[in-house]
Amino acid sequence: MPQTVKTNGLVIRETAVGESDKILTILTPELGKISVYCKGVRSIKSHRMAATQLFCYDELTIAVRGDKYTLGEACLIENFFDIRSDICKFALAQYFADLLCEVSVENEDQSELLSLALNTFHILLSDKPLKLIKSVFELRVLCLIGLTPDISACESCGKTAGEYYLDPVGGTVKCRECLFESNSPDTYTSHAYIFIPSYVLRAMCYIIGASKKRIFAFSAEDILLDTLEGVCEKYTLSQLGRGFESLNFYKSL
Ligand SMILES: [Zn+2]
């Protein structure tokens, strides 16, 4: 006999199967990332159709048999539908969902990751700059999975002011003097160090250190956001060792 569990969850991927079924990848707080077979939900007669779309946050009843999950009931809490009215926001949300798919794991508490995702999707409905939202989301995701960059001081001399260069592989920073004067050119070219102006470093320190309710509570000039976005994206892709089609699409818009 299958066991029945109730949980909340955010749909982060959908795959059509057969005539009217779907497999949904759902991020839940306690079960982590789960793959749920949803029978008949693409039929217009299905009362579960509205709650089984991408980005829907639902209250779910799921039948569990071994490691197989089958959808029972899905009750919509929030569908973030207005994200779809703006192609840039929709593309960015797709990238966020792909990032969540990449970093979340099964059978582990993922409540902090889910909380960040919901918070970020709510902010996407506001008029906050997308560059700010994207940078914050990427950096906080990495922090939650244990890949926080150590940017508090130069890793070689300990200097805490000025301009730095981030090692996107090691996740540490070096000051200009330490990077260019103490190393052979091979060292900095092999790691493709990223220049970080001091004002961008301060923004990154804020994002890393802020309480989860305050992560988006800063404003910034366009020039800062351009650089911040570049640094956070390079660090994210370097740490995860891959790119994302959805990110390429977002950037092509
Ligand atoms: Zn130094």
mmCIF file of C-alpha atoms and ligand atoms in Angstrom:
data_model
loop_
_atom_site.group_PDB
_atom_site.id
_atom_site.type_symbol
_atom_site.label_atom_id
_atom_site.label_comp_id
_atom_site.label_asym_id
_atom_site.label_seq_id
_atom_site.Cartn_x
_atom_site.Cartn_y
_atom_site.Cartn_z
ATOM 1 C CA MET A 1 0.000 0.000 0.000
ATOM 2 C CA PRO A 2 1.345 3.444 -0.839
ATOM 3 C CA GLN A 3 1.810 5.878 2.001
ATOM 4 C CA THR A 4 0.245 9.323 1.699
ATOM 5 C CA VAL A 5 2.125 12.489 2.597
ATOM 6 C CA LYS A 6 1.029 16.119 2.688
ATOM 7 C CA THR A 7 3.511 18.828 1.886
ATOM 8 C CA ASN A 8 3.822 22.241 0.309
ATOM 9 C CA GLY A 9 5.940 22.557 -2.806
ATOM 10 C CA LEU A 10 7.055 24.814 -5.660
ATOM 11 C CA VAL A 11 6.958 23.426 -9.218
ATOM 12 C CA ILE A 12 10.416 24.030 -10.703
ATOM 13 C CA ARG A 13 10.221 21.828 -13.826
ATOM 14 C CA GLU A 14 7.470 20.238 -15.887
ATOM 15 C CA THR A 15 7.741 17.504 -18.500
ATOM 16 C CA ALA A 16 4.767 16.411 -20.603
ATOM 17 C CA VAL A 17 4.241 12.652 -20.728
ATOM 18 C CA GLY A 18 1.874 10.827 -23.088
ATOM 19 C CA GLU A 19 -1.504 12.368 -23.937
ATOM 20 C CA SER A 20 -2.402 14.085 -20.709
ATOM 21 C CA ASP A 21 0.156 13.339 -17.957
ATOM 22 C CA LYS A 22 3.085 15.313 -16.555
ATOM 23 C CA ILE A 23 6.126 14.670 -14.446
ATOM 24 C CA LEU A 24 6.736 17.633 -12.170
ATOM 25 C CA THR A 25 9.940 18.393 -10.318
ATOM 26 C CA ILE A 26 8.824 19.954 -7.053
ATOM 27 C CA LEU A 27 10.904 21.649 -4.367
ATOM 28 C CA THR A 28 9.477 20.802 -0.952
ATOM 29 C CA PRO A 29 10.693 21.781 2.509
ATOM 30 C CA GLU A 30 11.174 18.362 4.107
ATOM 31 C CA LEU A 31 11.338 15.880 1.213
ATOM 32 C CA GLY A 32 13.709 18.102 -0.773
ATOM 33 C CA LYS A 33 13.492 17.936 -4.552
ATOM 34 C CA ILE A 34 11.035 15.280 -5.695
ATOM 35 C CA SER A 35 9.829 14.016 -9.042
ATOM 36 C CA VAL A 36 6.068 13.540 -9.018
ATOM 37 C CA TYR A 37 4.013 11.664 -11.616
ATOM 38 C CA CYS A 38 0.773 13.575 -12.261
ATOM 39 C CA LYS A 39 -1.803 11.541 -14.109
ATOM 40 C CA GLY A 40 -4.320 13.325 -16.361
ATOM 41 C CA VAL A 41 -3.384 16.876 -15.275
ATOM 42 C CA ARG A 42 -3.057 18.152 -18.872
ATOM 43 C CA SER A 43 -6.654 17.271 -19.612
ATOM 44 C CA ILE A 44 -8.884 20.353 -19.561
ATOM 45 C CA LYS A 45 -11.292 18.311 -17.454
ATOM 46 C CA SER A 46 -8.708 17.960 -14.668
ATOM 47 C CA HIS A 47 -9.431 20.046 -11.595
ATOM 48 C CA ARG A 48 -5.694 19.853 -10.834
ATOM 49 C CA MET A 49 -4.636 21.541 -14.086
ATOM 50 C CA ALA A 50 -4.247 25.069 -12.670
ATOM 51 C CA ALA A 51 -2.099 23.945 -9.739
ATOM 52 C CA THR A 52 0.291 21.808 -11.772
ATOM 53 C CA GLN A 53 1.904 24.545 -13.876
ATOM 54 C CA LEU A 54 5.490 25.746 -13.704
ATOM 55 C CA PHE A 55 6.147 28.153 -10.751
ATOM 56 C CA CYS A 56 2.957 27.123 -8.911
ATOM 57 C CA TYR A 57 3.298 26.901 -5.130
ATOM 58 C CA ASP A 58 0.848 24.300 -3.858
ATOM 59 C CA GLU A 59 -0.400 22.323 -0.934
ATOM 60 C CA LEU A 60 0.031 18.747 -2.143
ATOM 61 C CA THR A 61 -1.157 15.290 -1.232
ATOM 62 C CA ILE A 62 1.227 12.718 -2.643
ATOM 63 C CA ALA A 63 1.173 8.927 -2.694
ATOM 64 C CA VAL A 64 4.607 7.458 -1.949
ATOM 65 C CA ARG A 65 5.525 3.936 -2.972
ATOM 66 C CA GLY A 66 9.227 3.223 -2.430
ATOM 67 C CA ASP A 67 10.997 6.123 -4.111
ATOM 68 C CA LYS A 68 8.093 6.806 -6.496
ATOM 69 C CA TYR A 69 5.795 9.790 -5.948
ATOM 70 C CA THR A 70 2.351 10.123 -7.516
ATOM 71 C CA LEU A 71 0.182 13.225 -7.213
ATOM 72 C CA GLY A 72 -3.079 12.912 -5.329
ATOM 73 C CA GLU A 73 -4.465 16.406 -4.741
ATOM 74 C CA ALA A 74 -2.928 19.775 -5.560
ATOM 75 C CA CYS A 75 -4.346 22.921 -4.006
ATOM 76 C CA LEU A 76 -2.955 26.190 -5.348
ATOM 77 C CA ILE A 77 -1.489 28.616 -2.821
ATOM 78 C CA GLU A 78 0.212 31.034 -5.259
ATOM 79 C CA ASN A 79 0.791 30.749 -9.017
ATOM 80 C CA PHE A 80 3.073 33.753 -9.598
ATOM 81 C CA PHE A 81 1.119 34.097 -12.818
ATOM 82 C CA ASP A 82 2.018 37.748 -13.422
ATOM 83 C CA ILE A 83 5.664 36.765 -13.923
ATOM 84 C CA ARG A 84 4.479 35.466 -17.312
ATOM 85 C CA SER A 85 3.289 38.881 -18.430
ATOM 86 C CA ASP A 86 6.874 40.102 -18.805
ATOM 87 C CA ILE A 87 9.128 38.017 -21.068
ATOM 88 C CA CYS A 88 12.306 39.105 -19.236
ATOM 89 C CA LYS A 89 10.873 38.187 -15.828
ATOM 90 C CA PHE A 90 9.568 34.893 -17.169
ATOM 91 C CA ALA A 91 12.954 34.017 -18.683
ATOM 92 C CA LEU A 92 14.726 34.945 -15.464
ATOM 93 C CA ALA A 93 12.315 32.827 -13.407
ATOM 94 C CA GLN A 94 13.054 29.887 -15.744
ATOM 95 C CA TYR A 95 16.761 30.329 -15.020
ATOM 96 C CA PHE A 96 16.055 30.498 -11.270
ATOM 97 C CA ALA A 97 14.034 27.282 -11.528
ATOM 98 C CA ASP A 98 16.883 25.598 -13.427
ATOM 99 C CA LEU A 99 19.357 26.758 -10.783
ATOM 100 C CA LEU A 100 17.093 25.313 -8.081
ATOM 101 C CA CYS A 101 16.881 22.006 -9.985
ATOM 102 C CA GLU A 102 20.660 21.920 -10.212
ATOM 103 C CA VAL A 103 21.491 22.603 -6.563
ATOM 104 C CA SER A 104 18.594 21.048 -4.621
ATOM 105 C CA VAL A 105 18.759 17.447 -3.441
ATOM 106 C CA GLU A 106 16.321 14.677 -2.572
ATOM 107 C CA ASN A 107 15.521 13.519 0.945
ATOM 108 C CA GLU A 108 17.112 16.517 2.644
ATOM 109 C CA ASP A 109 15.669 19.559 4.335
ATOM 110 C CA GLN A 110 15.483 22.225 1.607
ATOM 111 C CA SER A 111 13.279 24.676 3.515
ATOM 112 C CA GLU A 112 15.815 27.521 3.319
ATOM 113 C CA LEU A 113 16.217 27.080 -0.444
ATOM 114 C CA LEU A 114 12.426 26.997 -0.859
ATOM 115 C CA SER A 115 12.026 30.089 1.302
ATOM 116 C CA LEU A 116 14.614 31.955 -0.822
ATOM 117 C CA ALA A 117 12.853 30.851 -4.026
ATOM 118 C CA LEU A 118 9.424 32.046 -2.827
ATOM 119 C CA ASN A 119 10.851 35.331 -1.561
ATOM 120 C CA THR A 120 12.595 35.869 -4.913
ATOM 121 C CA PHE A 121 9.496 35.046 -6.980
ATOM 122 C CA HIS A 122 7.506 37.572 -4.916
ATOM 123 C CA ILE A 123 10.181 40.219 -5.540
ATOM 124 C CA LEU A 124 10.052 39.427 -9.281
ATOM 125 C CA LEU A 125 6.478 40.733 -9.186
ATOM 126 C CA SER A 126 7.743 44.100 -7.914
ATOM 127 C CA ASP A 127 9.634 46.747 -9.878
ATOM 128 C CA LYS A 128 13.057 45.970 -8.353
ATOM 129 C CA PRO A 129 15.775 45.889 -11.033
ATOM 130 C CA LEU A 130 16.187 42.389 -12.466
ATOM 131 C CA LYS A 131 19.980 42.659 -12.254
ATOM 132 C CA LEU A 132 19.706 43.158 -8.501
ATOM 133 C CA ILE A 133 17.250 40.278 -8.064
ATOM 134 C CA LYS A 134 19.396 37.931 -10.159
ATOM 135 C CA SER A 135 22.613 38.789 -8.316
ATOM 136 C CA VAL A 136 21.022 38.336 -4.898
ATOM 137 C CA PHE A 137 19.395 35.031 -5.840
ATOM 138 C CA GLU A 138 22.586 33.546 -7.300
ATOM 139 C CA LEU A 139 24.777 34.587 -4.397
ATOM 140 C CA ARG A 140 22.324 33.446 -1.712
ATOM 141 C CA VAL A 141 21.781 30.097 -3.443
ATOM 142 C CA LEU A 142 25.528 29.504 -3.343
ATOM 143 C CA CYS A 143 25.665 30.527 0.314
ATOM 144 C CA LEU A 144 22.889 28.041 1.144
ATOM 145 C CA ILE A 145 24.740 25.147 -0.478
ATOM 146 C CA GLY A 146 28.010 25.944 1.296
ATOM 147 C CA LEU A 147 29.773 27.864 -1.487
ATOM 148 C CA THR A 148 29.891 31.301 0.158
ATOM 149 C CA PRO A 149 32.831 33.248 -1.258
ATOM 150 C CA ASP A 150 35.326 34.421 1.363
ATOM 151 C CA ILE A 151 35.521 38.083 0.387
ATOM 152 C CA SER A 152 36.086 39.722 3.765
ATOM 153 C CA ALA A 153 39.812 40.330 3.201
ATOM 154 C CA CYS A 154 42.710 39.642 0.849
ATOM 155 C CA GLU A 155 43.580 35.995 1.345
ATOM 156 C CA SER A 156 47.311 36.700 1.161
ATOM 157 C CA CYS A 157 47.886 39.863 3.232
ATOM 158 C CA GLY A 158 44.600 40.287 5.082
ATOM 159 C CA LYS A 159 43.973 43.822 3.811
ATOM 160 C CA THR A 160 40.307 44.735 4.204
ATOM 161 C CA ALA A 161 39.964 47.867 2.064
ATOM 162 C CA GLY A 162 40.369 48.765 -1.569
ATOM 163 C CA GLU A 163 39.863 46.882 -4.767
ATOM 164 C CA TYR A 164 40.028 43.153 -5.064
ATOM 165 C CA TYR A 165 40.187 40.327 -7.533
ATOM 166 C CA LEU A 166 37.959 37.313 -6.998
ATOM 167 C CA ASP A 167 39.229 33.825 -7.724
ATOM 168 C CA PRO A 168 35.996 32.301 -9.118
ATOM 169 C CA VAL A 169 37.332 28.781 -8.564
ATOM 170 C CA GLY A 170 38.699 29.130 -5.040
ATOM 171 C CA GLY A 171 36.080 31.650 -3.877
ATOM 172 C CA THR A 172 38.652 33.963 -2.278
ATOM 173 C CA VAL A 173 39.884 37.487 -3.049
ATOM 174 C CA LYS A 174 43.318 38.988 -3.442
ATOM 175 C CA CYS A 175 44.277 42.670 -3.398
ATOM 176 C CA ARG A 176 45.963 44.188 -6.453
ATOM 177 C CA GLU A 177 49.428 44.143 -4.841
ATOM 178 C CA CYS A 178 49.249 40.499 -3.825
ATOM 179 C CA LEU A 179 47.841 39.327 -7.137
ATOM 180 C CA PHE A 180 50.147 41.182 -9.504
ATOM 181 C CA GLU A 181 53.314 41.575 -7.476
ATOM 182 C CA SER A 182 53.583 38.286 -5.660
ATOM 183 C CA ASN A 183 52.390 35.902 -8.343
ATOM 184 C CA SER A 184 53.684 34.788 -11.673
ATOM 185 C CA PRO A 185 51.356 35.784 -14.563
ATOM 186 C CA ASP A 186 50.375 32.094 -14.793
ATOM 187 C CA THR A 187 48.659 32.191 -11.418
ATOM 188 C CA TYR A 188 46.193 34.906 -12.263
ATOM 189 C CA THR A 189 45.575 33.944 -15.853
ATOM 190 C CA SER A 190 44.871 30.297 -14.953
ATOM 191 C CA HIS A 191 42.167 31.317 -12.481
ATOM 192 C CA ALA A 192 40.750 34.159 -14.598
ATOM 193 C CA TYR A 193 40.473 36.456 -11.581
ATOM 194 C CA ILE A 194 37.536 38.872 -11.704
ATOM 195 C CA PHE A 195 38.111 42.491 -10.785
ATOM 196 C CA ILE A 196 35.716 43.708 -8.075
ATOM 197 C CA PRO A 197 35.518 47.449 -7.317
ATOM 198 C CA SER A 198 35.163 48.218 -3.619
ATOM 199 C CA TYR A 199 31.532 49.397 -3.954
ATOM 200 C CA VAL A 200 30.573 46.064 -5.543
ATOM 201 C CA LEU A 201 32.417 44.165 -2.837
ATOM 202 C CA ARG A 202 30.377 46.059 -0.231
ATOM 203 C CA ALA A 203 27.143 45.081 -1.996
ATOM 204 C CA MET A 204 28.236 41.424 -2.054
ATOM 205 C CA CYS A 205 29.117 41.526 1.648
ATOM 206 C CA TYR A 206 25.632 42.956 2.328
ATOM 207 C CA ILE A 207 23.911 40.197 0.318
ATOM 208 C CA ILE A 208 25.907 37.466 2.062
ATOM 209 C CA GLY A 209 25.406 38.872 5.562
ATOM 210 C CA ALA A 210 21.817 40.205 5.447
ATOM 211 C CA SER A 211 18.979 38.415 7.238
ATOM 212 C CA LYS A 212 16.765 36.601 4.764
ATOM 213 C CA LYS A 213 14.015 39.211 5.019
ATOM 214 C CA ARG A 214 16.449 42.020 4.131
ATOM 215 C CA ILE A 215 18.408 40.522 1.225
ATOM 216 C CA PHE A 216 16.703 42.657 -1.429
ATOM 217 C CA ALA A 217 16.484 45.766 0.745
ATOM 218 C CA PHE A 218 19.119 47.849 -0.951
ATOM 219 C CA SER A 219 19.163 50.092 -3.961
ATOM 220 C CA ALA A 220 22.048 50.674 -6.287
ATOM 221 C CA GLU A 221 23.141 52.645 -9.303
ATOM 222 C CA ASP A 222 23.008 50.977 -12.714
ATOM 223 C CA ILE A 223 26.768 50.942 -12.998
ATOM 224 C CA LEU A 224 27.076 48.993 -9.740
ATOM 225 C CA LEU A 225 24.356 46.576 -10.797
ATOM 226 C CA ASP A 226 26.052 45.887 -14.125
ATOM 227 C CA THR A 227 29.297 44.934 -12.405
ATOM 228 C CA LEU A 228 27.572 43.100 -9.547
ATOM 229 C CA GLU A 229 25.587 41.040 -12.029
ATOM 230 C CA GLY A 230 28.709 40.116 -13.995
ATOM 231 C CA VAL A 231 30.636 39.060 -10.885
ATOM 232 C CA CYS A 232 27.799 37.013 -9.331
ATOM 233 C CA GLU A 233 27.044 35.252 -12.606
ATOM 234 C CA LYS A 234 30.672 34.345 -13.322
ATOM 235 C CA TYR A 235 31.128 33.092 -9.773
ATOM 236 C CA THR A 236 27.933 31.019 -9.951
ATOM 237 C CA LEU A 237 28.750 29.345 -13.271
ATOM 238 C CA SER A 238 32.317 28.727 -12.211
ATOM 239 C CA GLN A 239 31.291 27.144 -8.901
ATOM 240 C CA LEU A 240 28.622 24.957 -10.516
ATOM 241 C CA GLY A 241 30.891 24.091 -13.442
ATOM 242 C CA ARG A 242 28.194 24.527 -16.060
ATOM 243 C CA GLY A 243 26.116 27.001 -18.026
ATOM 244 C CA PHE A 244 22.320 27.188 -18.493
ATOM 245 C CA GLU A 245 20.318 27.454 -21.708
ATOM 246 C CA SER A 246 17.697 29.458 -19.831
ATOM 247 C CA LEU A 247 20.367 31.962 -18.767
ATOM 248 C CA ASN A 248 21.582 32.293 -22.365
ATOM 249 C CA PHE A 249 17.999 32.920 -23.456
ATOM 250 C CA TYR A 250 17.451 35.541 -20.725
ATOM 251 C CA LYS A 251 20.649 37.326 -21.780
ATOM 252 C CA SER A 252 19.607 37.289 -25.442
ATOM 253 C CA LEU A 253 16.468 39.340 -24.693
HETATM 254 ZN ZN ZN B 1 46.872 41.372 -0.349
#
